[in-house]
mmCIF file of C-alpha atoms in Angstrom:
data_model
loop_
_atom_site.group_PDB
_atom_site.id
_atom_site.type_symbol
_atom_site.label_atom_id
_atom_site.label_comp_id
_atom_site.label_asym_id
_atom_site.label_seq_id
_atom_site.Cartn_x
_atom_site.Cartn_y
_atom_site.Cartn_z
ATOM 1 C CA MET A 14 -89.935 -32.239 5.835
ATOM 2 C CA ASP A 15 -89.228 -34.706 3.057
ATOM 3 C CA ILE A 16 -91.556 -35.979 0.356
ATOM 4 C CA GLU A 17 -92.964 -38.737 2.606
ATOM 5 C CA GLU A 18 -94.087 -36.191 5.175
ATOM 6 C CA ILE A 19 -95.588 -34.000 2.470
ATOM 7 C CA GLU A 20 -97.440 -37.038 1.166
ATOM 8 C CA ARG A 21 -98.705 -37.988 4.644
ATOM 9 C CA ARG A 22 -99.982 -34.507 5.245
ATOM 10 C CA LEU A 23 -101.660 -34.420 1.834
ATOM 11 C CA ARG A 24 -103.344 -37.775 2.441
ATOM 12 C CA GLU A 25 -104.847 -36.357 5.633
ATOM 13 C CA GLY A 26 -105.832 -33.058 4.044
ATOM 14 C CA VAL A 27 -107.182 -34.344 0.727
ATOM 15 C CA PRO A 28 -108.325 -37.985 1.051
ATOM 16 C CA GLY A 29 -107.782 -39.853 -2.203
ATOM 17 C CA GLY A 30 -105.832 -36.989 -3.722
ATOM 18 C CA ILE A 31 -102.514 -38.809 -3.928
ATOM 19 C CA VAL A 32 -102.388 -41.922 -6.072
ATOM 20 C CA GLU A 33 -98.811 -42.939 -5.388
ATOM 21 C CA ILE A 34 -95.405 -41.627 -4.461
ATOM 22 C CA HIS A 35 -92.644 -42.060 -6.964
ATOM 23 C CA ARG A 36 -89.129 -42.185 -5.573
ATOM 24 C CA ALA A 37 -86.998 -41.676 -8.625
ATOM 25 C CA PRO A 38 -83.472 -40.884 -7.443
ATOM 26 C CA TYR A 39 -83.150 -37.781 -9.598
ATOM 27 C CA SER A 40 -86.647 -36.407 -9.153
ATOM 28 C CA PRO A 41 -89.060 -37.847 -6.602
ATOM 29 C CA HIS A 42 -92.629 -36.845 -7.255
ATOM 30 C CA LEU A 43 -96.183 -37.413 -6.134
ATOM 31 C CA VAL A 44 -98.767 -38.766 -8.540
ATOM 32 C CA VAL A 45 -101.991 -36.862 -8.039
ATOM 33 C CA ASP A 46 -105.494 -37.946 -9.010
ATOM 34 C CA ALA A 47 -106.305 -35.637 -11.922
ATOM 35 C CA ALA A 48 -109.887 -35.238 -10.717
ATOM 36 C CA LYS A 49 -108.663 -33.825 -7.398
ATOM 37 C CA ILE A 50 -105.845 -31.658 -8.693
ATOM 38 C CA ARG A 51 -107.464 -28.429 -7.539
ATOM 39 C CA ASP A 52 -108.069 -29.708 -3.997
ATOM 40 C CA VAL A 53 -104.499 -30.954 -3.745
ATOM 41 C CA CYS A 54 -103.046 -27.723 -5.080
ATOM 42 C CA ARG A 55 -105.143 -25.510 -2.862
ATOM 43 C CA PHE A 56 -104.185 -27.566 0.165
ATOM 44 C CA LEU A 57 -100.526 -27.416 -0.810
ATOM 45 C CA ARG A 58 -100.725 -23.660 -1.024
ATOM 46 C CA ASP A 59 -102.849 -22.922 2.027
ATOM 47 C CA ASP A 60 -101.781 -25.488 4.621
ATOM 48 C CA PRO A 61 -99.512 -23.676 7.118
ATOM 49 C CA ALA A 62 -97.123 -26.630 7.359
ATOM 50 C CA LEU A 63 -96.758 -26.874 3.584
ATOM 51 C CA ARG A 64 -97.334 -23.346 2.235
ATOM 52 C CA PHE A 65 -96.243 -24.046 -1.348
ATOM 53 C CA ASP A 66 -96.864 -20.493 -2.426
ATOM 54 C CA TYR A 67 -95.131 -20.466 -5.790
ATOM 55 C CA LEU A 68 -95.532 -22.621 -8.903
ATOM 56 C CA THR A 69 -92.085 -22.562 -10.478
ATOM 57 C CA HIS A 70 -92.934 -24.733 -13.432
ATOM 58 C CA LEU A 71 -95.691 -26.592 -15.188
ATOM 59 C CA SER A 72 -95.008 -28.776 -18.186
ATOM 60 C CA ALA A 73 -96.377 -31.861 -19.891
ATOM 61 C CA LEU A 74 -95.313 -35.348 -20.938
ATOM 62 C CA ASP A 75 -96.537 -37.825 -23.504
ATOM 63 C CA THR A 76 -96.257 -41.305 -22.013
ATOM 64 C CA GLY A 77 -98.072 -43.087 -24.821
ATOM 65 C CA ALA A 78 -101.424 -44.177 -23.410
ATOM 66 C CA THR A 79 -101.716 -41.062 -21.281
ATOM 67 C CA LEU A 80 -100.681 -37.479 -21.258
ATOM 68 C CA CYS A 81 -99.349 -36.019 -18.072
ATOM 69 C CA THR A 82 -99.076 -32.577 -16.560
ATOM 70 C CA VAL A 83 -96.039 -32.012 -14.347
ATOM 71 C CA TYR A 84 -96.184 -29.430 -11.579
ATOM 72 C CA ARG A 85 -93.215 -28.201 -9.601
ATOM 73 C CA VAL A 86 -94.025 -25.993 -6.678
ATOM 74 C CA LEU A 87 -91.839 -24.101 -4.273
ATOM 75 C CA SER A 88 -92.417 -22.925 -0.749
ATOM 76 C CA LEU A 89 -90.694 -19.627 -0.240
ATOM 77 C CA THR A 90 -91.841 -19.780 3.370
ATOM 78 C CA HIS A 91 -90.324 -23.169 4.210
ATOM 79 C CA LYS A 92 -87.681 -23.209 1.464
ATOM 80 C CA ARG A 93 -88.553 -26.541 -0.119
ATOM 81 C CA THR A 94 -89.856 -27.818 -3.347
ATOM 82 C CA VAL A 95 -91.940 -30.770 -4.537
ATOM 83 C CA ALA A 96 -92.981 -32.153 -7.915
ATOM 84 C CA MET A 97 -96.327 -33.652 -8.843
ATOM 85 C CA ARG A 98 -97.726 -35.423 -11.835
ATOM 86 C CA ALA A 99 -101.332 -35.813 -12.933
ATOM 87 C CA TYR A 100 -102.122 -38.301 -15.687
ATOM 88 C CA VAL A 101 -105.026 -37.800 -18.085
ATOM 89 C CA PRO A 102 -106.245 -40.206 -20.791
ATOM 90 C CA ARG A 103 -104.940 -39.507 -24.251
ATOM 91 C CA ASP A 104 -108.354 -39.637 -25.901
ATOM 92 C CA ASN A 105 -109.830 -37.116 -23.456
ATOM 93 C CA PRO A 106 -106.994 -35.006 -22.076
ATOM 94 C CA VAL A 107 -108.876 -32.640 -19.793
ATOM 95 C CA ILE A 108 -107.779 -31.425 -16.372
ATOM 96 C CA ASP A 109 -108.841 -28.547 -14.157
ATOM 97 C CA THR A 110 -106.834 -25.362 -14.286
ATOM 98 C CA VAL A 111 -104.716 -24.223 -11.356
ATOM 99 C CA SER A 112 -104.228 -20.741 -12.797
ATOM 100 C CA ASP A 113 -106.459 -19.195 -10.147
ATOM 101 C CA ILE A 114 -104.468 -20.912 -7.389
ATOM 102 C CA TRP A 115 -101.062 -19.900 -8.762
ATOM 103 C CA PRO A 116 -101.308 -17.148 -11.396
ATOM 104 C CA SER A 117 -97.994 -18.248 -12.899
ATOM 105 C CA ALA A 118 -99.801 -21.334 -14.212
ATOM 106 C CA GLY A 119 -101.641 -19.158 -16.731
ATOM 107 C CA TRP A 120 -99.051 -19.106 -19.490
ATOM 108 C CA PHE A 121 -97.635 -22.518 -18.580
ATOM 109 C CA GLU A 122 -101.036 -24.068 -19.144
ATOM 110 C CA ARG A 123 -101.388 -22.237 -22.425
ATOM 111 C CA GLU A 124 -98.009 -23.553 -23.525
ATOM 112 C CA SER A 125 -98.946 -27.070 -22.476
ATOM 113 C CA PHE A 126 -102.248 -26.759 -24.327
ATOM 114 C CA ASP A 127 -100.456 -25.425 -27.383
ATOM 115 C CA LEU A 128 -97.724 -28.031 -27.653
ATOM 116 C CA MET A 129 -99.238 -31.092 -25.960
ATOM 117 C CA GLY A 130 -102.952 -30.553 -26.400
ATOM 118 C CA ILE A 131 -104.018 -30.886 -22.786
ATOM 119 C CA GLU A 132 -107.155 -28.907 -22.122
ATOM 120 C CA TYR A 133 -107.245 -26.939 -18.867
ATOM 121 C CA ARG A 134 -110.851 -26.635 -17.810
ATOM 122 C CA GLY A 135 -111.615 -23.247 -16.290
ATOM 123 C CA HIS A 136 -108.593 -21.456 -17.719
ATOM 124 C CA PRO A 137 -109.614 -17.854 -18.406
ATOM 125 C CA ASP A 138 -107.860 -17.559 -21.778
ATOM 126 C CA LEU A 139 -106.902 -20.939 -23.186
ATOM 127 C CA ARG A 140 -105.359 -20.006 -26.547
ATOM 128 C CA ARG A 141 -102.161 -21.178 -28.180
ATOM 129 C CA LEU A 142 -99.167 -19.428 -26.670
ATOM 130 C CA LEU A 143 -96.334 -19.984 -29.154
ATOM 131 C CA LEU A 144 -97.683 -21.356 -32.406
ATOM 132 C CA PRO A 145 -100.058 -19.447 -34.689
ATOM 133 C CA ASP A 146 -103.742 -19.715 -33.840
ATOM 134 C CA ASP A 147 -104.535 -21.642 -37.013
ATOM 135 C CA TRP A 148 -101.865 -24.294 -36.430
ATOM 136 C CA GLU A 149 -103.091 -27.870 -36.601
ATOM 137 C CA GLY A 150 -102.061 -30.480 -34.071
ATOM 138 C CA HIS A 151 -99.866 -30.483 -31.002
ATOM 139 C CA PRO A 152 -96.198 -30.879 -31.925
ATOM 140 C CA LEU A 153 -94.770 -32.373 -28.736
ATOM 141 C CA ARG A 154 -97.006 -35.431 -28.928
ATOM 142 C CA LYS A 155 -95.087 -38.509 -29.976
ATOM 143 C CA ASP A 156 -97.412 -39.254 -32.893
ATOM 144 C CA TYR A 157 -97.148 -35.763 -34.358
ATOM 145 C CA VAL A 158 -96.309 -35.590 -38.056
ATOM 146 C CA ASP A 159 -94.491 -32.476 -39.272
ATOM 147 C CA PRO A 160 -96.619 -30.437 -41.672
ATOM 148 C CA LEU A 161 -95.398 -30.121 -45.263
ATOM 149 C CA ARG A 162 -97.121 -26.777 -45.668
ATOM 150 C CA TYR A 163 -98.244 -23.954 -43.456
ATOM 151 C CA GLN A 164 -100.807 -21.767 -45.205
ATOM 152 C CA ASP A 165 -99.109 -20.925 -48.509
ATOM 153 C CA ILE A 166 -95.584 -21.541 -47.209
ATOM 154 C CA ASP A 167 -93.715 -24.656 -48.283
ATOM 155 C CA ASN A 168 -92.265 -26.358 -45.216
ATOM 156 C CA THR A 169 -90.037 -28.928 -46.913
ATOM 157 C CA ARG A 170 -86.268 -28.871 -47.266
ATOM 158 C CA ASP A 171 -84.788 -28.409 -50.726
ATOM 159 C CA TYR A 172 -81.641 -30.268 -49.730
ATOM 160 C CA GLU A 173 -80.383 -33.344 -47.908
ATOM 161 C CA ILE A 174 -78.579 -33.053 -44.618
ATOM 162 C CA MET B 11 -62.498 12.886 -64.832
ATOM 163 C CA ASN B 12 -64.313 9.784 -65.913
ATOM 164 C CA PHE B 13 -65.160 7.064 -63.505
ATOM 165 C CA THR B 14 -66.104 3.540 -64.380
ATOM 166 C CA ASP B 15 -66.604 2.457 -60.831
ATOM 167 C CA MET B 16 -68.727 5.052 -59.076
ATOM 168 C CA ARG B 17 -67.699 3.692 -55.725
ATOM 169 C CA GLU B 18 -64.232 5.050 -56.315
ATOM 170 C CA ILE B 19 -65.391 8.628 -56.345
ATOM 171 C CA ASN B 20 -63.687 10.669 -53.704
ATOM 172 C CA LEU B 21 -65.225 14.097 -53.966
ATOM 173 C CA HIS B 22 -62.436 15.860 -52.116
ATOM 174 C CA GLN B 23 -59.730 14.671 -54.479
ATOM 175 C CA SER B 24 -61.578 14.339 -57.747
ATOM 176 C CA LEU B 25 -63.188 17.725 -58.085
ATOM 177 C CA PRO B 26 -60.384 20.248 -58.154
ATOM 178 C CA ASP B 27 -62.089 22.171 -60.957
ATOM 179 C CA GLY B 28 -65.626 21.465 -59.838
ATOM 180 C CA LEU B 29 -66.058 19.238 -62.866
ATOM 181 C CA LEU B 30 -67.213 15.655 -63.018
ATOM 182 C CA VAL B 31 -67.950 13.684 -66.155
ATOM 183 C CA THR B 32 -70.202 10.683 -65.821
ATOM 184 C CA ASN B 33 -73.658 9.674 -66.915
ATOM 185 C CA VAL B 34 -76.888 10.113 -65.067
ATOM 186 C CA ASP B 35 -77.495 6.412 -64.514
ATOM 187 C CA LYS B 36 -74.141 6.057 -62.822
ATOM 188 C CA LEU B 37 -74.644 9.149 -60.747
ATOM 189 C CA LEU B 38 -78.038 7.922 -59.585
ATOM 190 C CA ALA B 39 -76.576 4.500 -58.873
ATOM 191 C CA TRP B 40 -73.836 6.143 -56.871
ATOM 192 C CA GLY B 41 -76.417 8.025 -54.870
ATOM 193 C CA ARG B 42 -78.476 4.938 -54.237
ATOM 194 C CA LEU B 43 -75.628 2.650 -53.300
ATOM 195 C CA SER B 44 -74.179 5.256 -50.992
ATOM 196 C CA SER B 45 -77.321 5.584 -48.927
ATOM 197 C CA LEU B 46 -78.561 2.063 -48.383
ATOM 198 C CA TRP B 47 -80.921 2.251 -45.469
ATOM 199 C CA TYR B 48 -81.440 -1.176 -44.007
ATOM 200 C CA LEU B 49 -84.499 -2.168 -42.082
ATOM 201 C CA LEU B 50 -83.772 -2.189 -38.372
ATOM 202 C CA PHE B 51 -84.901 -5.682 -37.664
ATOM 203 C CA GLY B 52 -83.305 -8.764 -36.169
ATOM 204 C CA LEU B 53 -84.698 -12.173 -35.384
ATOM 205 C CA ALA B 54 -82.158 -14.167 -33.397
ATOM 206 C CA CYS B 55 -78.473 -14.361 -32.501
ATOM 207 C CA CYS B 56 -77.465 -13.138 -35.988
ATOM 208 C CA ALA B 57 -79.005 -9.832 -34.950
ATOM 209 C CA ILE B 58 -76.230 -9.483 -32.368
ATOM 210 C CA GLU B 59 -73.651 -9.679 -35.146
ATOM 211 C CA LEU B 60 -75.780 -7.281 -37.191
ATOM 212 C CA MET B 61 -75.554 -4.812 -34.321
ATOM 213 C CA GLN B 62 -71.791 -5.317 -34.208
ATOM 214 C CA THR B 63 -71.660 -4.618 -37.922
ATOM 215 C CA GLY B 64 -73.516 -1.382 -37.388
ATOM 216 C CA GLY B 65 -71.388 -0.564 -34.366
ATOM 217 C CA PRO B 66 -68.193 1.495 -34.296
ATOM 218 C CA ARG B 67 -65.701 -1.298 -35.047
ATOM 219 C CA ALA B 68 -67.103 -2.579 -38.359
ATOM 220 C CA ASP B 69 -69.139 0.616 -38.840
ATOM 221 C CA LEU B 70 -71.518 -0.034 -41.719
ATOM 222 C CA ASP B 71 -72.268 3.689 -41.620
ATOM 223 C CA ARG B 72 -69.035 4.486 -43.476
ATOM 224 C CA PHE B 73 -70.622 2.906 -46.565
ATOM 225 C CA GLY B 74 -73.699 5.062 -46.135
ATOM 226 C CA ALA B 75 -75.782 2.275 -44.646
ATOM 227 C CA VAL B 76 -77.778 3.250 -41.606
ATOM 228 C CA PRO B 77 -80.597 1.415 -39.850
ATOM 229 C CA ARG B 78 -84.116 2.627 -40.561
ATOM 230 C CA ALA B 79 -86.859 1.659 -38.179
ATOM 231 C CA THR B 80 -89.626 1.560 -40.760
ATOM 232 C CA PRO B 81 -89.903 -0.638 -43.852
ATOM 233 C CA ARG B 82 -91.501 2.227 -45.773
ATOM 234 C CA GLN B 83 -88.208 4.108 -45.926
ATOM 235 C CA ALA B 84 -85.807 1.165 -46.120
ATOM 236 C CA ASP B 85 -83.936 -0.039 -49.212
ATOM 237 C CA LEU B 86 -82.397 -3.167 -47.797
ATOM 238 C CA MET B 87 -83.723 -5.953 -45.634
ATOM 239 C CA ILE B 88 -81.172 -7.985 -43.706
ATOM 240 C CA VAL B 89 -82.886 -11.154 -42.530
ATOM 241 C CA ALA B 90 -80.756 -11.822 -39.472
ATOM 242 C CA GLY B 91 -81.746 -15.013 -37.736
ATOM 243 C CA THR B 92 -84.084 -17.965 -37.469
ATOM 244 C CA VAL B 93 -87.409 -17.408 -39.174
ATOM 245 C CA THR B 94 -90.321 -19.363 -37.764
ATOM 246 C CA LEU B 95 -93.339 -20.046 -39.938
ATOM 247 C CA LYS B 96 -95.299 -17.680 -37.736
ATOM 248 C CA MET B 97 -92.720 -14.940 -38.296
ATOM 249 C CA ALA B 98 -92.344 -15.739 -42.006
ATOM 250 C CA LYS B 99 -95.712 -14.147 -42.740
ATOM 251 C CA ARG B 100 -94.624 -10.992 -40.903
ATOM 252 C CA VAL B 101 -91.268 -10.900 -42.706
ATOM 253 C CA LYS B 102 -93.113 -11.113 -46.012
ATOM 254 C CA ARG B 103 -95.432 -8.310 -44.953
ATOM 255 C CA LEU B 104 -92.452 -6.122 -44.021
ATOM 256 C CA TYR B 105 -90.819 -6.873 -47.363
ATOM 257 C CA GLU B 106 -93.974 -5.939 -49.223
ATOM 258 C CA GLN B 107 -94.115 -2.623 -47.365
ATOM 259 C CA MET B 108 -90.664 -1.629 -48.580
ATOM 260 C CA PRO B 109 -90.621 0.618 -51.665
ATOM 261 C CA GLU B 110 -88.959 -0.534 -54.883
ATOM 262 C CA PRO B 111 -86.148 -0.925 -55.617
ATOM 263 C CA LYS B 112 -85.392 -3.150 -52.666
ATOM 264 C CA TYR B 113 -82.781 -5.702 -51.763
ATOM 265 C CA VAL B 114 -82.537 -8.625 -49.384
ATOM 266 C CA ILE B 115 -79.537 -10.091 -47.608
ATOM 267 C CA SER B 116 -80.107 -13.498 -46.078
ATOM 268 C CA MET B 117 -77.780 -13.529 -43.097
ATOM 269 C CA GLY B 118 -76.615 -16.793 -41.553
ATOM 270 C CA SER B 119 -77.443 -20.459 -41.851
ATOM 271 C CA CYS B 120 -80.953 -20.185 -40.425
ATOM 272 C CA ALA B 121 -82.126 -17.566 -42.884
ATOM 273 C CA ASN B 122 -80.356 -19.391 -45.720
ATOM 274 C CA SER B 123 -81.728 -22.853 -45.150
ATOM 275 C CA GLY B 124 -83.201 -23.304 -41.681
ATOM 276 C CA GLY B 125 -79.704 -24.117 -40.477
ATOM 277 C CA LEU B 126 -79.519 -25.718 -37.081
ATOM 278 C CA PHE B 127 -83.308 -25.887 -36.947
ATOM 279 C CA ALA B 128 -83.856 -27.464 -40.344
ATOM 280 C CA TYR B 129 -85.566 -30.438 -38.698
ATOM 281 C CA ALA B 130 -87.933 -28.336 -36.627
ATOM 282 C CA TYR B 131 -91.607 -28.424 -37.517
ATOM 283 C CA SER B 132 -92.102 -24.703 -37.059
ATOM 284 C CA VAL B 133 -88.998 -23.181 -38.661
ATOM 285 C CA LEU B 134 -88.890 -21.895 -42.213
ATOM 286 C CA LYS B 135 -86.396 -23.809 -44.376
ATOM 287 C CA GLY B 136 -84.804 -20.740 -45.895
ATOM 288 C CA ILE B 137 -86.157 -17.217 -46.278
ATOM 289 C CA ASP B 138 -86.105 -17.633 -50.076
ATOM 290 C CA LYS B 139 -89.242 -19.729 -49.731
ATOM 291 C CA VAL B 140 -91.047 -16.503 -48.876
ATOM 292 C CA ILE B 141 -89.174 -13.538 -50.372
ATOM 293 C CA PRO B 142 -86.522 -13.184 -53.106
ATOM 294 C CA VAL B 143 -82.942 -12.979 -51.864
ATOM 295 C CA ASP B 144 -80.043 -11.089 -53.446
ATOM 296 C CA ILE B 145 -77.115 -12.156 -51.299
ATOM 297 C CA TYR B 146 -76.697 -15.153 -49.030
ATOM 298 C CA VAL B 147 -74.154 -14.855 -46.232
ATOM 299 C CA PRO B 148 -73.007 -18.180 -44.795
ATOM 300 C CA GLY B 149 -72.028 -18.497 -41.155
ATOM 301 C CA CYS B 150 -73.523 -19.262 -37.788
ATOM 302 C CA PRO B 151 -73.488 -16.391 -37.223
ATOM 303 C CA PRO B 152 -71.474 -14.609 -39.928
ATOM 304 C CA ARG B 153 -68.785 -12.267 -38.695
ATOM 305 C CA PRO B 154 -69.314 -8.511 -39.170
ATOM 306 C CA GLU B 155 -66.700 -8.633 -41.933
ATOM 307 C CA ALA B 156 -68.858 -11.132 -43.825
ATOM 308 C CA LEU B 157 -71.954 -8.985 -43.542
ATOM 309 C CA THR B 158 -69.954 -5.938 -44.634
ATOM 310 C CA GLU B 159 -68.850 -7.913 -47.675
ATOM 311 C CA ALA B 160 -72.487 -8.694 -48.437
ATOM 312 C CA LEU B 161 -73.336 -4.999 -48.309
ATOM 313 C CA LEU B 162 -70.486 -4.269 -50.733
ATOM 314 C CA GLU B 163 -71.864 -6.955 -53.044
ATOM 315 C CA ILE B 164 -75.268 -5.271 -52.939
ATOM 316 C CA GLN B 165 -73.558 -1.985 -53.793
ATOM 317 C CA LYS B 166 -71.830 -3.648 -56.725
ATOM 318 C CA LYS B 167 -75.170 -4.931 -57.912
ATOM 319 C CA ILE B 168 -76.802 -1.500 -57.658
ATOM 320 C CA GLN B 169 -73.947 0.106 -59.533
ATOM 321 C CA ASN B 170 -74.709 -1.978 -62.620
ATOM 322 C CA GLU B 171 -78.429 -1.285 -62.590
ATOM 323 C CA LYS B 172 -80.177 1.292 -64.710
ATOM 324 C CA TYR B 173 -82.455 3.301 -62.497
ATOM 325 C CA LEU B 174 -83.928 5.534 -65.217
ATOM 326 C CA GLY B 175 -86.103 4.131 -67.961
ATOM 327 C CA ARG B 176 -86.585 0.966 -66.049
ATOM 328 C CA GLY B 177 -90.202 0.754 -67.174
ATOM 329 C CA PRO B 178 -93.085 -0.506 -65.103
ATOM 330 C CA VAL B 179 -90.829 -2.888 -63.200
ATOM 331 C CA ALA B 180 -88.524 -0.951 -60.940
ATOM 332 C CA ALA B 181 -84.812 -1.551 -60.934
ATOM 333 C CA GLY B 182 -83.922 -4.265 -58.501
ATOM 334 C CA ALA B 183 -87.406 -5.770 -58.606
ATOM 335 C CA LYS B 184 -87.575 -9.526 -58.708
ATOM 336 C CA GLU B 185 -89.986 -11.605 -60.704
#
């Protein structure tokens, strides 16, 4: 079953869930409607022909006008993998959590929230994962400006490189 | 016998008559420099070299330096590795928990200046922005020989300090 068949099955199972199919040579992926991400994910996990039972990775991209969550799921049953993207607007980056569908999404979503500022609605414990709780901003966004201070600590270099 | 450099004392050879002439400051310094307990604490890959330095080949123990797993009984802090801003606050807390007199070795490029990560938003640009440093050891990471040298430099520093009559500010204390 290649990505076209996965897409066809998803279009039947979740109407309107797939926006497009992206055939990049290095990493083909499906673009999912962010509003239907939970339906798509649950179908991917539960459909006997798909059975994507393991979320290997979840990360995020800054594309400029939008932010994007990237999902890569694996079927241990059928031994295949597929990648998905869900785009959210930059001024309101909110998407539903999938941490109850795949528990491994829990920390990935926290990391993505921490570094990219995407809010995962319904996440049970959406705190920063890596940076301190009082950190300002989301460093992996393209428009992020490095802070000159953190609390009472000077964050500038005393030398030229 | 009279010793100018207390580190040269070899008790087995120098006390045939059970007699040793020195002064109390030097004797105390000798005691302190010969039992430098360093805080058992590593932050990144430099910690691997720190472990090698404590291990049997370099064997920091032969200079009386042994790891201590609590800051409250440690004399020396070896900052071994990359210090993030989040960790910097904890490093400072650990330093403050150590009793005076206390010493700090900044081990490796990251602790010295941020090193490889000097352009990172979340990495401290040198541990001396947070705590005072006695010895900087260059290297990425420094070899065990280099860290051993740093310990000997700390010992040299202690040897020239007056421990008694040091007043309200303890010997080794920084401004």
